[in-house]
Short mmCIF file of C-alpha atoms in Angstrom, two decimals:
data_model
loop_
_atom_site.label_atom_id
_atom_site.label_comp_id
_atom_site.label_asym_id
_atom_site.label_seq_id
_atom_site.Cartn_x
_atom_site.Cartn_y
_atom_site.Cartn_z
CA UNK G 299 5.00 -16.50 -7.27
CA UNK G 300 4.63 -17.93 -3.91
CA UNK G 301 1.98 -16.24 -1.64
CA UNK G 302 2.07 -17.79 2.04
CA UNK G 303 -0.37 -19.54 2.49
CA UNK G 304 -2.43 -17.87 4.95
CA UNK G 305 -3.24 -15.21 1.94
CA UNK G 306 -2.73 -18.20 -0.78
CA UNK G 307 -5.29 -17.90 -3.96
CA UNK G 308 -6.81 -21.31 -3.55
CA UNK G 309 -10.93 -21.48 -2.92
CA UNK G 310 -11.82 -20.21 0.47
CA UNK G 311 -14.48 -20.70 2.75
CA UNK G 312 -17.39 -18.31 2.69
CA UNK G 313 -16.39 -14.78 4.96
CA UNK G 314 -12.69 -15.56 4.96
CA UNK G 315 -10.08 -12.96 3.22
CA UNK G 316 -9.27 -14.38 -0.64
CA UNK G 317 -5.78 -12.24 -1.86
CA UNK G 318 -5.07 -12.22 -5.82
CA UNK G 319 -4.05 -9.92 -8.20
CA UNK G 320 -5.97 -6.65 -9.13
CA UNK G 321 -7.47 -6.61 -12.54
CA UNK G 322 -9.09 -3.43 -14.08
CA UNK G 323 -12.43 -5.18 -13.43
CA UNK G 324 -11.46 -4.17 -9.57
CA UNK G 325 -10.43 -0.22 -9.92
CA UNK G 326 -14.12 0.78 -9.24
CA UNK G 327 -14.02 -1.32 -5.34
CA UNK G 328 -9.90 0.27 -5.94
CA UNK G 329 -10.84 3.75 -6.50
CA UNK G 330 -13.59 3.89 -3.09
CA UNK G 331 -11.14 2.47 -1.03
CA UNK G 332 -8.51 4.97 -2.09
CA UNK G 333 -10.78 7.95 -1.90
CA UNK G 334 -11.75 7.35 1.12
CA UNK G 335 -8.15 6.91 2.70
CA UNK G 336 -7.56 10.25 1.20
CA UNK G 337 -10.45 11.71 2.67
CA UNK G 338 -9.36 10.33 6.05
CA UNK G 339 -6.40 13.00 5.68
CA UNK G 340 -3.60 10.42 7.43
CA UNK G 341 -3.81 8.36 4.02
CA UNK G 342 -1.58 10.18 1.39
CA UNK G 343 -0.64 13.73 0.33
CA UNK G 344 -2.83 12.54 -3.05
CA UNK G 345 -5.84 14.72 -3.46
CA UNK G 346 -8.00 12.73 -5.49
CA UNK G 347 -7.76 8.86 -6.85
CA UNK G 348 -6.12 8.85 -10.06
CA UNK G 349 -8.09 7.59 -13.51
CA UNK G 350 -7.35 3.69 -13.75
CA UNK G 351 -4.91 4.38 -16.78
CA UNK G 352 -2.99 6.75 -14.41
CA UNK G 353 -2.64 4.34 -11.67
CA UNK G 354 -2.30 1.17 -14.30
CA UNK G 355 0.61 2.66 -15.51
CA UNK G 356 2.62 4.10 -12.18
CA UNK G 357 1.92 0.77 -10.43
CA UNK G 358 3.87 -2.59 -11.35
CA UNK G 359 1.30 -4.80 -12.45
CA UNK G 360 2.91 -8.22 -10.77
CA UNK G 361 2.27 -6.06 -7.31
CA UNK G 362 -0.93 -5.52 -7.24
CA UNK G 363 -3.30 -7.04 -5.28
CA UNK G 364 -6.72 -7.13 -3.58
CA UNK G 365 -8.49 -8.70 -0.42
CA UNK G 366 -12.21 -9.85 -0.98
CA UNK G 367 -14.50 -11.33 1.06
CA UNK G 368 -17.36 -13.11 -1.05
CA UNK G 369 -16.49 -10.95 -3.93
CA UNK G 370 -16.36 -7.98 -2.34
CA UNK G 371 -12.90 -5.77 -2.41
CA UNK G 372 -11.95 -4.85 1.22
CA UNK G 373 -8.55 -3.44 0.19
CA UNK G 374 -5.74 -3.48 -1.90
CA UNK G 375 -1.89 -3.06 -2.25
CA UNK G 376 0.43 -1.97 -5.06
CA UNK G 377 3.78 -1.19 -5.44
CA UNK G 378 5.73 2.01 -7.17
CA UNK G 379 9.65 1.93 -8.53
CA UNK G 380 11.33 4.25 -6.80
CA UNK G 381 13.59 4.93 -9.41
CA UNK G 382 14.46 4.50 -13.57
CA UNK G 383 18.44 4.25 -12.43
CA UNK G 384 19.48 0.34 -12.46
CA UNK G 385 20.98 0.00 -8.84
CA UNK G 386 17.18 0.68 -7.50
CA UNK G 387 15.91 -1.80 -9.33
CA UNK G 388 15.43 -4.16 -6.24
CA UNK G 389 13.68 -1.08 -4.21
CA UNK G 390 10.10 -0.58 -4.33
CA UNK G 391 7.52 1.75 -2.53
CA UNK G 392 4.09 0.45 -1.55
CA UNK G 393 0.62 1.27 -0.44
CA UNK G 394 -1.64 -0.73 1.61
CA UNK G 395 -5.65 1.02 1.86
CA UNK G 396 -8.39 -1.31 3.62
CA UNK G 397 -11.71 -0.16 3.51
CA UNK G 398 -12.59 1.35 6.91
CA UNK G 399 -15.34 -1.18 7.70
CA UNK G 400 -12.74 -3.63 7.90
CA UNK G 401 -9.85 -2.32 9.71
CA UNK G 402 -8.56 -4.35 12.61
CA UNK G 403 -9.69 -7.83 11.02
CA UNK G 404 -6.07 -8.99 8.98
CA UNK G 405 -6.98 -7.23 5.95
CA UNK G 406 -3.90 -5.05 5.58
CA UNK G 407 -1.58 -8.04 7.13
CA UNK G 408 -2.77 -10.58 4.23
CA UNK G 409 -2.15 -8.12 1.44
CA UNK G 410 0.94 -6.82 3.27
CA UNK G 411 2.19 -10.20 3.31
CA UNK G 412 1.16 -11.20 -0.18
CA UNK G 413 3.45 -7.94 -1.31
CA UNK G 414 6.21 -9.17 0.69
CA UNK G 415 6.21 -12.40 -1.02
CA UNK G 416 5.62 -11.41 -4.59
CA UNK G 417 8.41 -8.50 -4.24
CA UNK G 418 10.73 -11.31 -2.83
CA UNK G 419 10.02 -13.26 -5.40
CA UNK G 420 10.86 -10.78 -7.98
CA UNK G 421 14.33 -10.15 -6.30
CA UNK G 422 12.87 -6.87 -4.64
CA UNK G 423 15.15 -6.31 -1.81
CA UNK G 424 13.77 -3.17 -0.58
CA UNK G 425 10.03 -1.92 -0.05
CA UNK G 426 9.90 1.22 1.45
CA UNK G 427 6.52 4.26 2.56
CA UNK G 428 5.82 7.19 3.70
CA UNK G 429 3.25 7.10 6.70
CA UNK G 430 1.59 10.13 8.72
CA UNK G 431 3.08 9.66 12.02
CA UNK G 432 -0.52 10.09 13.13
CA UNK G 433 -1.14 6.90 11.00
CA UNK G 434 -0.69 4.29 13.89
CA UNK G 435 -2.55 1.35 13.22
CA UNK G 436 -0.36 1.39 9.61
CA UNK G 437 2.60 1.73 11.84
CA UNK G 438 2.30 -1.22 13.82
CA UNK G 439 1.24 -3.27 10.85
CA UNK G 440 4.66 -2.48 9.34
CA UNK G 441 6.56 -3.22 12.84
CA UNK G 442 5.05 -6.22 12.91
CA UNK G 443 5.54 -7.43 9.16
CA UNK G 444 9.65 -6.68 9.37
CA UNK G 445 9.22 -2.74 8.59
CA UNK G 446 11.83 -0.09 10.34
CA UNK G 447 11.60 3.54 10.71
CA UNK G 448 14.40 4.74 8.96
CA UNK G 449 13.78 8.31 9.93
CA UNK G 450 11.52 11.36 10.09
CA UNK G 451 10.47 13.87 7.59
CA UNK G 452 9.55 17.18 8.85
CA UNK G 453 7.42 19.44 7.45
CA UNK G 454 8.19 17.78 4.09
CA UNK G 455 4.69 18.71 2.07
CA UNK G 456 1.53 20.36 2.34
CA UNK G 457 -2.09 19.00 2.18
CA UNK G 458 -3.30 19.88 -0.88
CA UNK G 459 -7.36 19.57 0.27
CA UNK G 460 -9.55 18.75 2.16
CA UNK G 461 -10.32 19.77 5.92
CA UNK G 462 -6.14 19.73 6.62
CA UNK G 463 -5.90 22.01 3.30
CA UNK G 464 -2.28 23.70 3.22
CA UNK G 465 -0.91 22.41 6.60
CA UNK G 466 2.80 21.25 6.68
CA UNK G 467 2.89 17.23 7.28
CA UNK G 468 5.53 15.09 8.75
CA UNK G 469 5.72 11.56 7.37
CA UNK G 470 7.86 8.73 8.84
CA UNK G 471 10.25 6.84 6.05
CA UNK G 472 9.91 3.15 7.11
CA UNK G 473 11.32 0.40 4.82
CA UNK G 474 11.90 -3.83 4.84
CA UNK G 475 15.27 -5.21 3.59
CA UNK G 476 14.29 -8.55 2.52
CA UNK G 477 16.81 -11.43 4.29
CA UNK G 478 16.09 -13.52 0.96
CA UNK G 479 17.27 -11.68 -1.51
#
């Protein structure tokens, strides 16, 4: 797999961003980044994290990764298939949490673009998302990574908790068609 190299796994300098794959060892850092995207309420329709075993075995284990900073996780990314049917084979969707303390520093763009390039790889032509419209800062990440909005959904699911608990959300379907595959 080729990661570009401003997210490459070689050593790093102390305080800079270090992408590689997620191990098990990692679902504790995971699972506190994740629950506290869902607690944000513009994260996922998800109510709680899953168990590891749960997300180990809905997530393709080649497309996982996590950012760390001196060992520390500061976010991760993982990809779903979209389908069982052969002719989606190619077409992926993905998440991207960074822990909030970290936001705004390239954490999401280095595991974004680690994703890219492993998916490529793997003759992934599609990754595709849901994202709150409210979302923003996820939005222009995308834009500026090669993501379109595709469309709108409307209404298309209820929160299930928390302080938005039974209000209808929009999400916005934005995907990349990779130009290498």
């Amino acid at each position: 797999m080729t990661i570009p190299a401003a997210t490459s796994l070689h050593a790093r300098a102390a305080g800079e961003v270090a992408i590689r794959h997620m191990t098990e060892r990692d679902w504790p850092s995971v699972r506190e980044i994740f629950t506290a995207g869902i607690e944000s309420g513009h994260a996922t329709f998800e109510a709680k994290a899953p168990e590891w075993g749960q997300f180990d075995a809905s997530r393709l284990e080649e497309h996982r990764f996590v950012a760390e900073v001196n060992g520390a996780v500061l976010g991760w990314a993982a990809v779903s298939a979209v389908s069982s049917r052969a002719a989606y084979s190619g077409v992926v969707e993905h998440s991207v949490y960074v822990a909030g303390r970290t936001r705004g520093r390239g954490v999401g763009k280095s595991l974004l673009r680690a994703l890219i390039a492993s998916t490529e790889s793997a003759g992934i032509w599609t990754i595709q998302a849901s994202v709150f419209p409210e979302n923003e800062a996820s939005l222009r990440l995308h834009k500026a990574e090669g993501f379109v909005i595709v469309g709108r959904r409307e209404r298309i699911a209820r929160m299930p908790g928390g302080p938005r608990a039974g209000q209808w959300r929009d999400t916005v379907l934005i995907e990349r068609r990779s130009s290498v595959v």
